[in-house]
Amino acid sequence: MIQWFEERTFATEAESKTMAAPSVIEPFGAPRSLPRMLFDFAILTACITPKNPELPLLDFGAGTGWITELLGRMGKRVVAFDIHSNLEICLRNRIDADRRLISQHIGFEQGDGHQMPFADRSFSNLLCYDTLHHMHSYPKVFGEFFRVLAPGGRAIFVEPGARHSQSPDTIAFLEQQKAHDPTWIERDVVLEEIDEIARQAGLTGLTIVPIPHPDNLVTFDIETWSQFRGVTPSPEKTMARERFCDHLAHLNYNDRVVFYTER
């Protein structure tokens, strides 16, 4: 059962000391790339479908709740969901730290993504940021996505790509995580595999959103840009566009994938 926060009261002095905790500051001051995180959030929200406006959004794998907070600032009703037991305190601290949030619009629930404690057709959209690749069974979680989304609802993902598990950074991170959580996994997100799993679960095939990314920007000087966008055919324009398309194709398959599927 979803638990919704009640109307806020002013934080006590003791409670205020928690507002500078890392779980409240994220994404600002986070060790990950802030431009990337804010850009990803913008893409997530741009993909939200307006269907079923009477239903809340689900922040799947909410972590410290920063996406839930930003959605709340936008006036959305949102439920944060995560397996970790500190989710409630993270959200309470965020609500206390920002008077712009309407606390009654923010709900939370703890549980396992393979078997979520929600009624069927509970959500208009499901937002999954850097969480899918930690799931042990893709078929089980996609079955749950289908179940908890209302008809016309959309599951939106920003994830690492097809070579995530083999990158040196991931391997080093995984070794650190397994020291205190032996169940932690880092999986690849291969679009063709996820497309098949989504269809088998009853969802639509994937819609891919190819984007240039803040950590891998392509830039042009003014002369090259003029050639790139020019209407007159030229070998320079063709070559520049091919290079840019190759960059997008590689980035949006191997390194970072944005996609959604619908019920």
mmCIF file of C-alpha atoms in Angstrom:
data_model
loop_
_atom_site.group_PDB
_atom_site.id
_atom_site.type_symbol
_atom_site.label_atom_id
_atom_site.label_comp_id
_atom_site.label_asym_id
_atom_site.label_seq_id
_atom_site.Cartn_x
_atom_site.Cartn_y
_atom_site.Cartn_z
ATOM 1 C CA MET A 1 0.000 0.000 0.000
ATOM 2 C CA ILE A 2 1.363 3.395 -0.994
ATOM 3 C CA GLN A 3 2.193 5.671 1.931
ATOM 4 C CA TRP A 4 1.686 9.372 1.271
ATOM 5 C CA PHE A 5 3.353 12.106 3.290
ATOM 6 C CA GLU A 6 1.085 14.345 5.319
ATOM 7 C CA GLU A 7 1.109 18.115 5.192
ATOM 8 C CA ARG A 8 4.510 19.260 6.329
ATOM 9 C CA THR A 9 5.446 20.977 9.547
ATOM 10 C CA PHE A 10 8.510 23.138 9.937
ATOM 11 C CA ALA A 11 11.654 21.125 10.584
ATOM 12 C CA THR A 12 13.136 21.167 14.068
ATOM 13 C CA GLU A 13 16.716 22.278 14.615
ATOM 14 C CA ALA A 14 17.799 18.642 14.929
ATOM 15 C CA GLU A 15 16.019 17.697 11.713
ATOM 16 C CA SER A 16 17.553 20.638 9.892
ATOM 17 C CA LYS A 17 21.026 19.207 10.465
ATOM 18 C CA THR A 18 20.184 16.316 8.161
ATOM 19 C CA MET A 19 19.423 18.596 5.226
ATOM 20 C CA ALA A 20 23.063 18.763 4.150
ATOM 21 C CA ALA A 21 23.394 14.957 4.024
ATOM 22 C CA PRO A 22 24.572 13.472 0.700
ATOM 23 C CA SER A 23 21.190 11.775 0.319
ATOM 24 C CA VAL A 24 19.562 15.223 0.215
ATOM 25 C CA ILE A 25 22.132 17.090 -1.855
ATOM 26 C CA GLU A 26 22.099 14.702 -4.834
ATOM 27 C CA PRO A 27 22.224 15.424 -7.757
ATOM 28 C CA PHE A 28 23.957 18.673 -6.796
ATOM 29 C CA GLY A 29 27.396 17.887 -5.446
ATOM 30 C CA ALA A 30 27.054 14.237 -6.430
ATOM 31 C CA PRO A 31 30.187 12.387 -7.588
ATOM 32 C CA ARG A 32 28.502 11.626 -10.911
ATOM 33 C CA SER A 33 28.369 14.185 -13.709
ATOM 34 C CA LEU A 34 25.807 16.850 -12.819
ATOM 35 C CA PRO A 35 25.280 17.976 -16.443
ATOM 36 C CA ARG A 36 24.604 14.369 -17.376
ATOM 37 C CA MET A 37 22.133 13.831 -14.545
ATOM 38 C CA LEU A 38 20.180 17.021 -15.238
ATOM 39 C CA PHE A 39 20.178 16.327 -18.963
ATOM 40 C CA ASP A 40 18.925 12.801 -18.335
ATOM 41 C CA PHE A 41 16.165 14.134 -16.095
ATOM 42 C CA ALA A 42 15.071 16.558 -18.803
ATOM 43 C CA ILE A 43 14.860 13.707 -21.311
ATOM 44 C CA LEU A 44 12.890 11.539 -18.872
ATOM 45 C CA THR A 45 10.309 14.263 -18.300
ATOM 46 C CA ALA A 46 10.110 15.120 -22.012
ATOM 47 C CA CYS A 47 9.026 11.509 -22.647
ATOM 48 C CA ILE A 48 6.213 11.468 -20.060
ATOM 49 C CA THR A 49 2.850 10.757 -21.661
ATOM 50 C CA PRO A 50 -0.082 12.963 -20.580
ATOM 51 C CA LYS A 51 -2.467 10.007 -20.645
ATOM 52 C CA ASN A 52 -4.154 8.961 -17.378
ATOM 53 C CA PRO A 53 -3.518 12.324 -15.637
ATOM 54 C CA GLU A 54 -5.485 11.212 -12.573
ATOM 55 C CA LEU A 55 -2.808 8.614 -11.751
ATOM 56 C CA PRO A 56 0.598 9.272 -10.152
ATOM 57 C CA LEU A 57 4.013 8.648 -11.652
ATOM 58 C CA LEU A 58 6.280 5.880 -10.343
ATOM 59 C CA ASP A 59 9.972 6.622 -9.694
ATOM 60 C CA PHE A 60 11.270 3.052 -9.997
ATOM 61 C CA GLY A 61 14.530 2.515 -8.100
ATOM 62 C CA ALA A 62 14.336 5.976 -6.553
ATOM 63 C CA GLY A 63 17.601 5.767 -4.607
ATOM 64 C CA THR A 64 18.012 9.000 -2.659
ATOM 65 C CA GLY A 65 14.805 10.384 -4.163
ATOM 66 C CA TRP A 66 16.264 13.214 -6.228
ATOM 67 C CA ILE A 67 14.097 12.436 -9.260
ATOM 68 C CA THR A 68 11.041 12.214 -7.007
ATOM 69 C CA GLU A 69 11.930 15.618 -5.546
ATOM 70 C CA LEU A 70 12.337 17.292 -8.932
ATOM 71 C CA LEU A 71 9.084 15.773 -10.174
ATOM 72 C CA GLY A 72 7.424 17.120 -7.034
ATOM 73 C CA ARG A 73 8.804 20.576 -7.776
ATOM 74 C CA MET A 74 7.100 20.301 -11.167
ATOM 75 C CA GLY A 75 3.781 19.742 -9.421
ATOM 76 C CA LYS A 76 3.564 16.039 -10.268
ATOM 77 C CA ARG A 77 2.097 13.404 -7.970
ATOM 78 C CA VAL A 78 4.802 10.781 -7.678
ATOM 79 C CA VAL A 79 5.514 7.585 -5.757
ATOM 80 C CA ALA A 80 9.137 6.685 -4.975
ATOM 81 C CA PHE A 81 9.933 2.972 -4.937
ATOM 82 C CA ASP A 82 13.181 1.317 -3.902
ATOM 83 C CA ILE A 83 14.434 -1.825 -2.203
ATOM 84 C CA HIS A 84 16.511 0.082 0.360
ATOM 85 C CA SER A 85 15.073 0.789 3.802
ATOM 86 C CA ASN A 86 16.275 4.404 4.052
ATOM 87 C CA LEU A 87 13.960 5.684 1.310
ATOM 88 C CA GLU A 88 11.447 7.240 3.695
ATOM 89 C CA ILE A 89 14.039 9.239 5.646
ATOM 90 C CA CYS A 90 15.663 10.433 2.400
ATOM 91 C CA LEU A 91 12.308 11.757 1.189
ATOM 92 C CA ARG A 92 11.415 13.290 4.551
ATOM 93 C CA ASN A 93 14.701 15.161 4.588
ATOM 94 C CA ARG A 94 14.136 16.428 1.058
ATOM 95 C CA ILE A 95 10.628 17.617 1.898
ATOM 96 C CA ASP A 96 11.904 19.403 5.002
ATOM 97 C CA ALA A 97 14.709 21.012 2.984
ATOM 98 C CA ASP A 98 12.495 22.482 0.245
ATOM 99 C CA ARG A 99 9.364 24.409 1.136
ATOM 100 C CA ARG A 100 8.290 24.402 -2.514
ATOM 101 C CA LEU A 101 7.389 20.719 -2.358
ATOM 102 C CA ILE A 102 3.784 19.711 -1.697
ATOM 103 C CA SER A 103 4.364 16.833 0.684
ATOM 104 C CA GLN A 104 0.949 15.262 0.089
ATOM 105 C CA HIS A 105 1.880 14.744 -3.566
ATOM 106 C CA ILE A 106 4.842 12.499 -2.677
ATOM 107 C CA GLY A 107 4.357 8.852 -1.765
ATOM 108 C CA PHE A 108 6.759 6.007 -1.175
ATOM 109 C CA GLU A 109 6.942 2.248 -0.862
ATOM 110 C CA GLN A 110 9.781 -0.166 -0.213
ATOM 111 C CA GLY A 111 10.042 -3.469 -2.015
ATOM 112 C CA ASP A 112 11.565 -5.645 -4.703
ATOM 113 C CA GLY A 113 11.114 -4.591 -8.309
ATOM 114 C CA HIS A 114 10.538 -8.205 -9.329
ATOM 115 C CA GLN A 115 7.330 -8.282 -7.273
ATOM 116 C CA MET A 116 6.043 -4.794 -6.532
ATOM 117 C CA PRO A 117 3.477 -4.118 -3.788
ATOM 118 C CA PHE A 118 1.161 -2.088 -6.009
ATOM 119 C CA ALA A 119 -2.293 -2.740 -7.392
ATOM 120 C CA ASP A 120 -2.718 -3.373 -11.096
ATOM 121 C CA ARG A 121 -2.902 -0.293 -13.341
ATOM 122 C CA SER A 122 -1.790 2.092 -10.576
ATOM 123 C CA PHE A 123 0.473 4.464 -12.541
ATOM 124 C CA SER A 124 0.372 6.671 -15.611
ATOM 125 C CA ASN A 125 4.131 6.580 -16.190
ATOM 126 C CA LEU A 126 7.079 4.668 -14.793
ATOM 127 C CA LEU A 127 10.465 6.410 -14.775
ATOM 128 C CA CYS A 128 13.535 4.192 -14.483
ATOM 129 C CA TYR A 129 16.861 6.006 -14.171
ATOM 130 C CA ASP A 130 20.003 3.836 -13.955
ATOM 131 C CA THR A 131 18.100 1.005 -12.251
ATOM 132 C CA LEU A 132 17.132 -1.580 -14.858
ATOM 133 C CA HIS A 133 20.718 -2.814 -15.224
ATOM 134 C CA HIS A 134 20.711 -3.847 -11.537
ATOM 135 C CA MET A 135 17.701 -6.147 -11.945
ATOM 136 C CA HIS A 136 18.388 -9.893 -11.771
ATOM 137 C CA SER A 137 15.503 -10.895 -14.066
ATOM 138 C CA TYR A 138 14.504 -8.596 -16.904
ATOM 139 C CA PRO A 139 11.426 -10.714 -17.810
ATOM 140 C CA LYS A 140 10.063 -10.534 -14.250
ATOM 141 C CA VAL A 141 10.449 -6.763 -13.902
ATOM 142 C CA PHE A 142 8.934 -6.097 -17.323
ATOM 143 C CA GLY A 143 6.014 -8.276 -16.348
ATOM 144 C CA GLU A 144 5.607 -6.024 -13.313
ATOM 145 C CA PHE A 145 5.918 -2.882 -15.439
ATOM 146 C CA PHE A 146 3.068 -4.116 -17.613
ATOM 147 C CA ARG A 147 0.951 -4.954 -14.570
ATOM 148 C CA VAL A 148 1.296 -1.656 -12.682
ATOM 149 C CA LEU A 149 0.934 0.648 -15.715
ATOM 150 C CA ALA A 150 -2.532 1.785 -16.753
ATOM 151 C CA PRO A 151 -3.541 1.179 -20.385
ATOM 152 C CA GLY A 152 -1.729 3.787 -22.457
ATOM 153 C CA GLY A 153 0.872 4.175 -19.692
ATOM 154 C CA ARG A 154 4.540 4.489 -20.511
ATOM 155 C CA ALA A 155 7.728 3.056 -18.970
ATOM 156 C CA ILE A 156 10.684 5.379 -19.661
ATOM 157 C CA PHE A 157 14.327 4.387 -19.245
ATOM 158 C CA VAL A 158 17.733 6.054 -19.136
ATOM 159 C CA GLU A 159 20.368 3.333 -18.782
ATOM 160 C CA PRO A 160 23.942 2.396 -19.629
ATOM 161 C CA GLY A 161 24.267 0.464 -22.852
ATOM 162 C CA ALA A 162 25.405 -2.796 -24.383
ATOM 163 C CA ARG A 163 28.981 -2.798 -23.098
ATOM 164 C CA HIS A 164 28.323 -1.474 -19.582
ATOM 165 C CA SER A 165 29.330 -4.577 -17.626
ATOM 166 C CA GLN A 166 32.723 -4.802 -19.335
ATOM 167 C CA SER A 167 33.902 -1.233 -18.833
ATOM 168 C CA PRO A 168 36.850 -0.791 -16.419
ATOM 169 C CA ASP A 169 34.872 1.693 -14.306
ATOM 170 C CA THR A 170 31.987 -0.761 -13.911
ATOM 171 C CA ILE A 171 34.274 -3.664 -13.018
ATOM 172 C CA ALA A 172 36.024 -1.594 -10.338
ATOM 173 C CA PHE A 173 32.722 -0.301 -8.964
ATOM 174 C CA LEU A 174 31.249 -3.799 -8.849
ATOM 175 C CA GLU A 175 34.157 -5.081 -6.783
ATOM 176 C CA GLN A 176 33.585 -2.298 -4.238
ATOM 177 C CA GLN A 177 29.825 -2.888 -4.064
ATOM 178 C CA LYS A 178 30.083 -6.656 -3.642
ATOM 179 C CA ALA A 179 32.215 -6.142 -0.538
ATOM 180 C CA HIS A 180 29.111 -5.040 1.386
ATOM 181 C CA ASP A 181 26.327 -6.370 -0.894
ATOM 182 C CA PRO A 182 27.147 -9.740 -2.523
ATOM 183 C CA THR A 183 23.875 -9.638 -4.507
ATOM 184 C CA TRP A 184 24.802 -6.438 -6.383
ATOM 185 C CA ILE A 185 24.972 -6.866 -10.158
ATOM 186 C CA GLU A 186 25.838 -4.702 -13.160
ATOM 187 C CA ARG A 187 24.229 -5.897 -16.381
ATOM 188 C CA ASP A 188 24.319 -4.774 -19.974
ATOM 189 C CA VAL A 189 21.246 -3.167 -21.526
ATOM 190 C CA VAL A 190 21.051 -4.471 -25.085
ATOM 191 C CA LEU A 191 18.213 -2.831 -26.979
ATOM 192 C CA GLU A 192 17.247 -5.845 -29.091
ATOM 193 C CA GLU A 193 17.067 -8.055 -25.974
ATOM 194 C CA ILE A 194 14.976 -5.534 -24.048
ATOM 195 C CA ASP A 195 12.665 -5.025 -27.031
ATOM 196 C CA GLU A 196 11.902 -8.752 -27.182
ATOM 197 C CA ILE A 197 11.349 -8.970 -23.416
ATOM 198 C CA ALA A 198 9.026 -5.948 -23.421
ATOM 199 C CA ARG A 199 6.917 -7.458 -26.221
ATOM 200 C CA GLN A 200 6.713 -10.809 -24.428
ATOM 201 C CA ALA A 201 5.455 -8.986 -21.323
ATOM 202 C CA GLY A 202 2.614 -7.440 -23.346
ATOM 203 C CA LEU A 203 4.164 -4.011 -23.842
ATOM 204 C CA THR A 204 4.916 -2.333 -27.157
ATOM 205 C CA GLY A 205 8.271 -2.566 -28.840
ATOM 206 C CA LEU A 206 10.866 -0.009 -27.795
ATOM 207 C CA THR A 207 10.886 3.579 -28.998
ATOM 208 C CA ILE A 208 14.501 4.756 -29.014
ATOM 209 C CA VAL A 209 15.370 8.378 -28.254
ATOM 210 C CA PRO A 210 18.871 8.950 -29.707
ATOM 211 C CA ILE A 211 20.552 11.957 -28.120
ATOM 212 C CA PRO A 212 23.951 13.630 -27.997
ATOM 213 C CA HIS A 213 25.095 13.471 -24.391
ATOM 214 C CA PRO A 214 26.815 16.035 -22.140
ATOM 215 C CA ASP A 215 29.713 13.668 -21.389
ATOM 216 C CA ASN A 216 30.309 13.036 -25.107
ATOM 217 C CA LEU A 217 29.562 16.327 -26.816
ATOM 218 C CA VAL A 218 30.253 16.875 -30.494
ATOM 219 C CA THR A 219 31.220 20.452 -31.332
ATOM 220 C CA PHE A 220 31.679 22.362 -34.605
ATOM 221 C CA ASP A 221 33.508 25.508 -35.539
ATOM 222 C CA ILE A 222 31.370 27.953 -37.478
ATOM 223 C CA GLU A 223 32.766 26.951 -40.865
ATOM 224 C CA THR A 224 32.179 23.238 -40.272
ATOM 225 C CA TRP A 225 28.716 23.925 -38.875
ATOM 226 C CA SER A 226 27.813 25.925 -41.969
ATOM 227 C CA GLN A 227 28.916 22.979 -44.108
ATOM 228 C CA PHE A 228 27.017 20.551 -41.874
ATOM 229 C CA ARG A 229 23.696 22.379 -42.081
ATOM 230 C CA GLY A 230 24.030 23.751 -45.591
ATOM 231 C CA VAL A 231 21.409 23.010 -48.233
ATOM 232 C CA THR A 232 23.927 22.681 -51.047
ATOM 233 C CA PRO A 233 25.262 19.145 -51.465
ATOM 234 C CA SER A 234 28.994 18.811 -50.862
ATOM 235 C CA PRO A 235 31.469 16.088 -49.860
ATOM 236 C CA GLU A 236 32.278 18.054 -46.661
ATOM 237 C CA LYS A 237 28.617 18.154 -45.580
ATOM 238 C CA THR A 238 28.135 14.456 -46.300
ATOM 239 C CA MET A 239 31.255 13.526 -44.342
ATOM 240 C CA ALA A 240 30.335 15.718 -41.348
ATOM 241 C CA ARG A 241 26.828 14.271 -41.168
ATOM 242 C CA GLU A 242 28.101 10.724 -41.462
ATOM 243 C CA ARG A 243 30.558 11.297 -38.621
ATOM 244 C CA PHE A 244 27.819 12.787 -36.437
ATOM 245 C CA CYS A 245 25.409 9.932 -37.180
ATOM 246 C CA ASP A 246 28.119 7.369 -36.452
ATOM 247 C CA HIS A 247 28.800 9.085 -33.132
ATOM 248 C CA LEU A 248 25.117 9.042 -32.168
ATOM 249 C CA ALA A 249 24.696 5.413 -33.236
ATOM 250 C CA HIS A 250 27.678 4.282 -31.158
ATOM 251 C CA LEU A 251 26.835 6.377 -28.085
ATOM 252 C CA ASN A 252 23.148 5.461 -28.058
ATOM 253 C CA TYR A 253 23.779 1.743 -28.207
ATOM 254 C CA ASN A 254 26.999 0.984 -26.373
ATOM 255 C CA ASP A 255 27.317 3.770 -23.799
ATOM 256 C CA ARG A 256 23.937 5.319 -22.979
ATOM 257 C CA VAL A 257 20.432 4.336 -24.046
ATOM 258 C CA VAL A 258 17.169 6.236 -23.706
ATOM 259 C CA PHE A 259 13.965 4.458 -24.670
ATOM 260 C CA TYR A 260 10.380 3.847 -23.678
ATOM 261 C CA THR A 261 7.687 1.227 -24.070
ATOM 262 C CA GLU A 262 3.944 1.455 -23.542
ATOM 263 C CA ARG A 263 1.092 -0.666 -22.319
#
